[in-house]
Structures are given as structure tokens and as C-alpha cells.
Tab-separated table of C-alpha atoms in Angstrom:
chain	number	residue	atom	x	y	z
A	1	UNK	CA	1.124	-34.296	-3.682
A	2	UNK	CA	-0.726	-31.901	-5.064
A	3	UNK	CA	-4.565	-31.725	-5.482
A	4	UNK	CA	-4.988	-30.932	-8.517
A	5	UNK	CA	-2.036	-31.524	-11.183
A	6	UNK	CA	-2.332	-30.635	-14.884
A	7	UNK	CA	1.312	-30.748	-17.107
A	8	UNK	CA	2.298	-27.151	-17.718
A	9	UNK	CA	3.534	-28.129	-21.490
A	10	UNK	CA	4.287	-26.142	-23.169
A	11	UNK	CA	1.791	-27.699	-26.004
A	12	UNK	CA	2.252	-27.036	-29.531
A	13	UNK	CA	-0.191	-27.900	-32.095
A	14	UNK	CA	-0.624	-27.245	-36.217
A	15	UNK	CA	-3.982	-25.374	-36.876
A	16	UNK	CA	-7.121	-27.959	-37.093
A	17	UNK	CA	-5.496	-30.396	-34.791
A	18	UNK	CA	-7.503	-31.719	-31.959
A	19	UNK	CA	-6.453	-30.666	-28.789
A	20	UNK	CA	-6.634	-32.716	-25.548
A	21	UNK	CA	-5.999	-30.978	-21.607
A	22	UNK	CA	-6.336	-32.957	-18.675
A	23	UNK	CA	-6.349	-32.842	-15.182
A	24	UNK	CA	-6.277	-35.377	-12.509
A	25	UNK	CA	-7.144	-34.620	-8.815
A	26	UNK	CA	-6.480	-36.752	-5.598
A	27	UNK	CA	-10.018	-35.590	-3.277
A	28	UNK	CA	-13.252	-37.250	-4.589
A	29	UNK	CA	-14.882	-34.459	-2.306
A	30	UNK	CA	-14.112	-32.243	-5.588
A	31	UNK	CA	-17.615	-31.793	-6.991
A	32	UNK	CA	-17.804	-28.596	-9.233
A	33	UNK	CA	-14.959	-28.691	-12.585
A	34	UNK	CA	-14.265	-25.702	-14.531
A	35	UNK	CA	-11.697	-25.193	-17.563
A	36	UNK	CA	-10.626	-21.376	-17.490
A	37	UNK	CA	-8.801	-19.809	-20.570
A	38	UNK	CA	-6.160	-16.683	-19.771
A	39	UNK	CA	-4.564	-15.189	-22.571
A	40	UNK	CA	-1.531	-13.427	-21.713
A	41	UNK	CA	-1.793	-10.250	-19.378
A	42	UNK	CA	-5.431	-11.048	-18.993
A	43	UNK	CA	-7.474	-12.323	-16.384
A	44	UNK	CA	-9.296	-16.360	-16.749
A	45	UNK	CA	-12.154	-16.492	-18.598
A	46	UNK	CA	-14.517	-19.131	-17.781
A	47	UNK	CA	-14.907	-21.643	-20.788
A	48	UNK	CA	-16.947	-24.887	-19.661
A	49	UNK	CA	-18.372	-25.792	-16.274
A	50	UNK	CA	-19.452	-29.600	-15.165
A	51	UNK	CA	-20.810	-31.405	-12.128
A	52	UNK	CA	-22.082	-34.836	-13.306
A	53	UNK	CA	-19.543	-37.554	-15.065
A	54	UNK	CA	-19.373	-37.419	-18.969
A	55	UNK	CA	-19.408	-34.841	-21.478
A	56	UNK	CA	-20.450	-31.207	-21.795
A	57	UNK	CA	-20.170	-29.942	-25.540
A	58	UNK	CA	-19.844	-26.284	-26.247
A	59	UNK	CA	-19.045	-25.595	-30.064
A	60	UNK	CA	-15.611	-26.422	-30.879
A	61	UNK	CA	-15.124	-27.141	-26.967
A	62	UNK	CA	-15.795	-31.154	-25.060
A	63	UNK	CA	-15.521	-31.067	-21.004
A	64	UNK	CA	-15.267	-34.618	-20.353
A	65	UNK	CA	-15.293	-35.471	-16.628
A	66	UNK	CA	-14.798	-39.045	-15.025
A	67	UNK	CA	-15.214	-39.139	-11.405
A	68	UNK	CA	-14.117	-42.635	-10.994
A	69	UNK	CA	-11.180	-42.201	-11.967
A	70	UNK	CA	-10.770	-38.475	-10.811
A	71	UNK	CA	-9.432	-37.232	-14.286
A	72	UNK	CA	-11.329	-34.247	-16.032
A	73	UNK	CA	-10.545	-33.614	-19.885
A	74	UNK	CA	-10.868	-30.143	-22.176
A	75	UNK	CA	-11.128	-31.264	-26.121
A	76	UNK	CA	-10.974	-28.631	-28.552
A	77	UNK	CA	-11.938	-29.605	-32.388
A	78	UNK	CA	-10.056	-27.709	-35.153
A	79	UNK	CA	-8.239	-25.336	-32.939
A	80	UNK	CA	-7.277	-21.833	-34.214
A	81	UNK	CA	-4.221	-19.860	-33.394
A	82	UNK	CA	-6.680	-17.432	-31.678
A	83	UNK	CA	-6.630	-20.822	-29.062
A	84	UNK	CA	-3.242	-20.013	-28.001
A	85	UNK	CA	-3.480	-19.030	-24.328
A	86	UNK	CA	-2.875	-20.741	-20.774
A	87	UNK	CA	-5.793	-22.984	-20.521
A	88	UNK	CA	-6.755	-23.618	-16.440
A	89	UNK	CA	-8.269	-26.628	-15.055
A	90	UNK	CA	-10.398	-25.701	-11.759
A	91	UNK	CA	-12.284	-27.486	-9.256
A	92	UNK	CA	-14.725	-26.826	-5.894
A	93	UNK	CA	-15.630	-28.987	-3.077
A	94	UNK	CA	-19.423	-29.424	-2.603
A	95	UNK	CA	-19.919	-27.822	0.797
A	96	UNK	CA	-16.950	-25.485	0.785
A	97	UNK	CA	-18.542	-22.578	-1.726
A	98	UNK	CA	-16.065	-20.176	-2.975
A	99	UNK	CA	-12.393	-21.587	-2.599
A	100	UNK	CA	-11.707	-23.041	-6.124
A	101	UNK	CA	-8.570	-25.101	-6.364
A	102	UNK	CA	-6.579	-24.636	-9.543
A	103	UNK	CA	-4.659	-26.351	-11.736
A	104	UNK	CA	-1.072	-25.076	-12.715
A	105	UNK	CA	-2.492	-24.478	-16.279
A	106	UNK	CA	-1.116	-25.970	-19.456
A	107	UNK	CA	0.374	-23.422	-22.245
A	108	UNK	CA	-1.040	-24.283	-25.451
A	109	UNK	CA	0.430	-22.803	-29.027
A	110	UNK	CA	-1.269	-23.085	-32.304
A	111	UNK	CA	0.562	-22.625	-35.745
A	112	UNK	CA	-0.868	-21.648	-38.545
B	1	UNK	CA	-17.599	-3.733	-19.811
B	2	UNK	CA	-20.130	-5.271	-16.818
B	3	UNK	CA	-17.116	-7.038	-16.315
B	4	UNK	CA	-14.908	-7.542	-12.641
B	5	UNK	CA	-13.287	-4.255	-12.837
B	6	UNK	CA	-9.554	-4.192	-11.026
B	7	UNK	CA	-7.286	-0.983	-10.408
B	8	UNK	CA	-4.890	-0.386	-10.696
B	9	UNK	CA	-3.788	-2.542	-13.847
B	10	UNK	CA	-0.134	-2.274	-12.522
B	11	UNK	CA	1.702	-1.366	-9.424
B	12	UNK	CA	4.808	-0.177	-8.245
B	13	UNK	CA	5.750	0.147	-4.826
B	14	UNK	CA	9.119	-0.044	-2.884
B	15	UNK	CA	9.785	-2.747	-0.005
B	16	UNK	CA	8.325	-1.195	3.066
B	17	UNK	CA	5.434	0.366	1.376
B	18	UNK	CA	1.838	-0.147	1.417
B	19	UNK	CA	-0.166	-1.578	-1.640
B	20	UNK	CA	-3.851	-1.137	-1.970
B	21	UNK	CA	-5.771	-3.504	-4.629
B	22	UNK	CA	-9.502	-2.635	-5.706
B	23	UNK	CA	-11.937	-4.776	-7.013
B	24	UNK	CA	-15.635	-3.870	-8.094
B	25	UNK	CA	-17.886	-6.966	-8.586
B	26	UNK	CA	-19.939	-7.687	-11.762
B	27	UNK	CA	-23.052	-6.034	-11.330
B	28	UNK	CA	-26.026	-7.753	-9.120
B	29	UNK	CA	-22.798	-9.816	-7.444
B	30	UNK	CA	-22.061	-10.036	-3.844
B	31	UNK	CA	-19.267	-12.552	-3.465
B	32	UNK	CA	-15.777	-11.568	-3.879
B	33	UNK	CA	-12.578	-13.858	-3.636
B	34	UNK	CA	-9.014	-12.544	-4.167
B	35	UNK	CA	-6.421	-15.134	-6.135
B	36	UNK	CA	-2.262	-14.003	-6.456
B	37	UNK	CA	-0.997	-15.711	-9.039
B	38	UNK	CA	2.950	-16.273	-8.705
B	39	UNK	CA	5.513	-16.677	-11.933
B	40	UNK	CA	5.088	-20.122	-13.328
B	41	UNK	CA	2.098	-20.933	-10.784
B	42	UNK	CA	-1.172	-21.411	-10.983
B	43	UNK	CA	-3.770	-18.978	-8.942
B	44	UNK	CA	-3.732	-19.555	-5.498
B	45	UNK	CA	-7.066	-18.538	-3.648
B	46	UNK	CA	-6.607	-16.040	-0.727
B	47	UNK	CA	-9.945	-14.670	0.898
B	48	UNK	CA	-13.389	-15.284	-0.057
B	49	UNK	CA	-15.990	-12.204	1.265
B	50	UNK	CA	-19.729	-10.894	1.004
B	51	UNK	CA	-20.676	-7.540	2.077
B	52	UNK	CA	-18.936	-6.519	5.230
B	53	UNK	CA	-17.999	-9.970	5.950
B	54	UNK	CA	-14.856	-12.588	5.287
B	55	UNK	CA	-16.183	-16.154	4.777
B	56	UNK	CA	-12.564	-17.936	4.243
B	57	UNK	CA	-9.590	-16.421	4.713
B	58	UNK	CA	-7.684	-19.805	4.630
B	59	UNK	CA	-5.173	-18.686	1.954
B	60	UNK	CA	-4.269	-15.070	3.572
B	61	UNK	CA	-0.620	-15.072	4.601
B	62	UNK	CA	-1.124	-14.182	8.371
B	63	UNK	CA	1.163	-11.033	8.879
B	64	UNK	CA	0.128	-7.809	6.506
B	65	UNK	CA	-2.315	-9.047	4.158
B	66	UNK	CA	-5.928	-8.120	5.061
B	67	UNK	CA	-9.282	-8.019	2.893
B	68	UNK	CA	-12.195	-6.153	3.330
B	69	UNK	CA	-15.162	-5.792	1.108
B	70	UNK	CA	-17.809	-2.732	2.916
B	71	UNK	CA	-20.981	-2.250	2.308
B	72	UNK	CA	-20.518	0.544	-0.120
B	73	UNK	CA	-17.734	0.851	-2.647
B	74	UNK	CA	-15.137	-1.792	-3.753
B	75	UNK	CA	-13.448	-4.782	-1.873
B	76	UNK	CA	-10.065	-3.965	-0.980
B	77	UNK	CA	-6.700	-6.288	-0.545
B	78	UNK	CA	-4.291	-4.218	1.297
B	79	UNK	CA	-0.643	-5.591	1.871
B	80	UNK	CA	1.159	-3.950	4.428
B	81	UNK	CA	5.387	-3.576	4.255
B	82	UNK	CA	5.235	-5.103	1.272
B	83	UNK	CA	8.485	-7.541	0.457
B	84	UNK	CA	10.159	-8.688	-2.868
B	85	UNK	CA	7.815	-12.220	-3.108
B	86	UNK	CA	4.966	-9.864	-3.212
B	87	UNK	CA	5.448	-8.955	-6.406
B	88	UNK	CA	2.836	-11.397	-8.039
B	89	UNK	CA	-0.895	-10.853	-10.227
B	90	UNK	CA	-3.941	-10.348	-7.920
B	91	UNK	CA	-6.837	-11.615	-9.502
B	92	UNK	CA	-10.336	-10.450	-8.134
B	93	UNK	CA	-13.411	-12.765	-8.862
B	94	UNK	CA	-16.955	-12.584	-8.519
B	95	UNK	CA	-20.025	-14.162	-7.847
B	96	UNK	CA	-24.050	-13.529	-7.817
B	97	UNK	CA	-24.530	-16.060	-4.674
B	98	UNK	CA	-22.318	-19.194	-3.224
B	99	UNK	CA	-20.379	-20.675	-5.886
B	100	UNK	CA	-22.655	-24.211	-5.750
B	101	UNK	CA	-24.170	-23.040	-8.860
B	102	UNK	CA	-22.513	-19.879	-10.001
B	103	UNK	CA	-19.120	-19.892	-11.317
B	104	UNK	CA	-16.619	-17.593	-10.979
B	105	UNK	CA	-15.973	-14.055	-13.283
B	106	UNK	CA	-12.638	-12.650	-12.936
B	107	UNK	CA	-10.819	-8.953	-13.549
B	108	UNK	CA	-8.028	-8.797	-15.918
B	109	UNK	CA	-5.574	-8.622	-12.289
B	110	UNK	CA	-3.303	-5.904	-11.142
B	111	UNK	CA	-0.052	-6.662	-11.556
B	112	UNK	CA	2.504	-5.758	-8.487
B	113	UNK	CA	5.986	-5.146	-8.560
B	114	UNK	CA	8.178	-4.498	-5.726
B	115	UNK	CA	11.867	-2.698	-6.144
């Protein structure tokens, strides 16, 4: 089992839609989340970071993180076709600084 | 661009050769890690380092792969008679301190091929 699994899609979406990502991950040690975005040929770029349970809002972008149930959630509102990349679920263990553990990233397309 | 600077953008090297990765670090940052990112996986961490030292090399295939980061000038991943499931993205990331409470910035990779 892996410890981290996100469903690689691909995802396909009409402009406006809401969008919902999610990871779930099998080590409660995980303490730090992160949702990366990595548009083709390009290297991740860091959207949202969490540590606590519940939600982090950023614009059009909702990190929603439940610890109980070890299942982390990216929400975009009224997604754009410039929102079509690879989007990255990451996390960290508390006293293990550096090593982030990825995600296998879900492809996400959005029609005009 | 402050940015995680990575050269060369692409690479081509033959199998038995040697392949040499840079990375500079975002300015004012010390920590370095090195990802590869295989077709259809996600980024797989290799070495973490700080100046002149390697914190966590847990992901570093054993046999010719080794990281360095000196105390001047930029960390290096060096892969040494390279093979055919080499060819993969290397992603270089960096941070100001211990990733606790800094996340991670990443270079736009360089991109290895092996013929």
C-alpha cells in the first residue's frame, strides 16, 4: 500500500465547475499537507499549505484537511482552463524535515 | 526570476556516460532536496542537503548516484554510468531552514534522456 494515494484521472471539467482533488494517506505521523500545481514541462508550484484539521481558503482555492480520517481535499470554485495542469497532493512527517511524500498527482482538464 | 534555478533544462547522454545536474537555491535558502520524477509517477524524493552536508539520503539508489551541495556554488546530482531507467525529470527544491515551517520551492527540472 502506498502512503499516500490520490486517483491519477484524468479529470475533465466544463469551465465554472467546481473542482474537487483528494488524497488519502495511511501514517497519522503525516503532519505538514501541501497541494502542488505542475503545468506541463514545468516544475510544482506550491498552491496551499495546512497543518491543523479544516479549511484553508485562498481565492478561488479550499485546502480542506481531516486528520481523523486521514483524507486531505483541494476545492477549486469556477475553475478556468488556465487550471488545467497536474495538480500534486504532498505531505511531511513532523520530526522528519525535508523528505515530502507525494502523491501520484491527478490530471485535471478544463473546457471552455 | 529569484526562483530555484536548474541546468541544464535537458540532457542527453549515452549509457555509460556521466550526467551532472545543477541546482542553485532561491536566494537566502540553505536546504536543498533532489526529486526524479519517472513517466506516469509522482516525484520521488532522493537526498535532502545543507551546506557541505547530506541530511537524508534515504531515496539515493546506492550504486552511482551521489549529491553534494559545497559551500560555494550550486548543489550537484551526479549519476555515474548512467542506464536507460535513468532517463527521468530531476526536480531541485529549496528551502530557507527545516521544512517544519517552510515549504518547499522547486526549479522547472532537467529533463534526462539516455540513448
Amino acid at each position: 500500500q502506498k502512503e499516500v494515494e490520490q486517483d491519477p484521472g484524468p479529470l475533465s471539467v466544463p469551465e465554472g465547475a467546481i473542482v474537487s482533488l483528494n488524497c488519502t494517506y495511511s501514517n497519522s505521523a503525516f503532519q505538514y499537507f501541501m497541494w502542488y500545481r505542475q503545468y506541463s514541462r514545468k516544475g510544482p508550484e506550491l498552491l496551499m499549505y495546512t497543518y491543523s484539521s479544516g479549511n484553508k481558503e485562498d481565492g478561488r482555492f479550499t485546502a480542506q484537511v481531516d486528520k481523523s480520517s486521514k483524507y486531505i481535499s483541494l476545492f477549486i470554485r469556477d475553475s478556468q482552463p488556465s487550471d488545467s495542469a497536474t495538480y500534486l497532493c504532498a505531505m511531511i512527517f513532523y520530526n522528519q524535515g525535508g523528505k515530502l511524500i507525494f502523491g501520484q498527482g491527478t490530471e485535471l482538464s478544463v473546457k471552455p | 526570476n529569484a526562483g530555484v534555478m536548474q541546468n541544464p533544462r535537458h540532457l542527453v547522454r549515452r549509457r555509460g556516460q556521466e550526467a551532472r545536474l545543477r541546482c542553485s537555491p532561491m536566494k537566502g535558502h540553505s536546504h536543498v532536496y533532489w526529486y526524479r520524477q519517472l513517466p506516469e509517477e509522482g516525484l520521488k524524493f532522493m537526498v535532502y542537503l545543507q551546506k557541505e552536508n547530506i541530511i537524508d539520503e534515504s531515496g539515493m539508489p546506492k550504486e552511482r548516484f551521489s549529491a553534494e551541495f559545497p559551500k560555494e556554488g550550486p548543489s550537484i546530482l551526479r549519476i555515474q554510468q548512467v542506464v536507460r531507467g535513468d532517463s527521468a525529470a530531476y526536480f531541485c527544491a529549496s528551502s530557507p531552514q527545516a521544512q517544519r515551517n517552510q515549504p518547499q520551492h522547486f526549479g522547472d527540472g532537467t529533463r534526462l534522456s539516455i540513448l
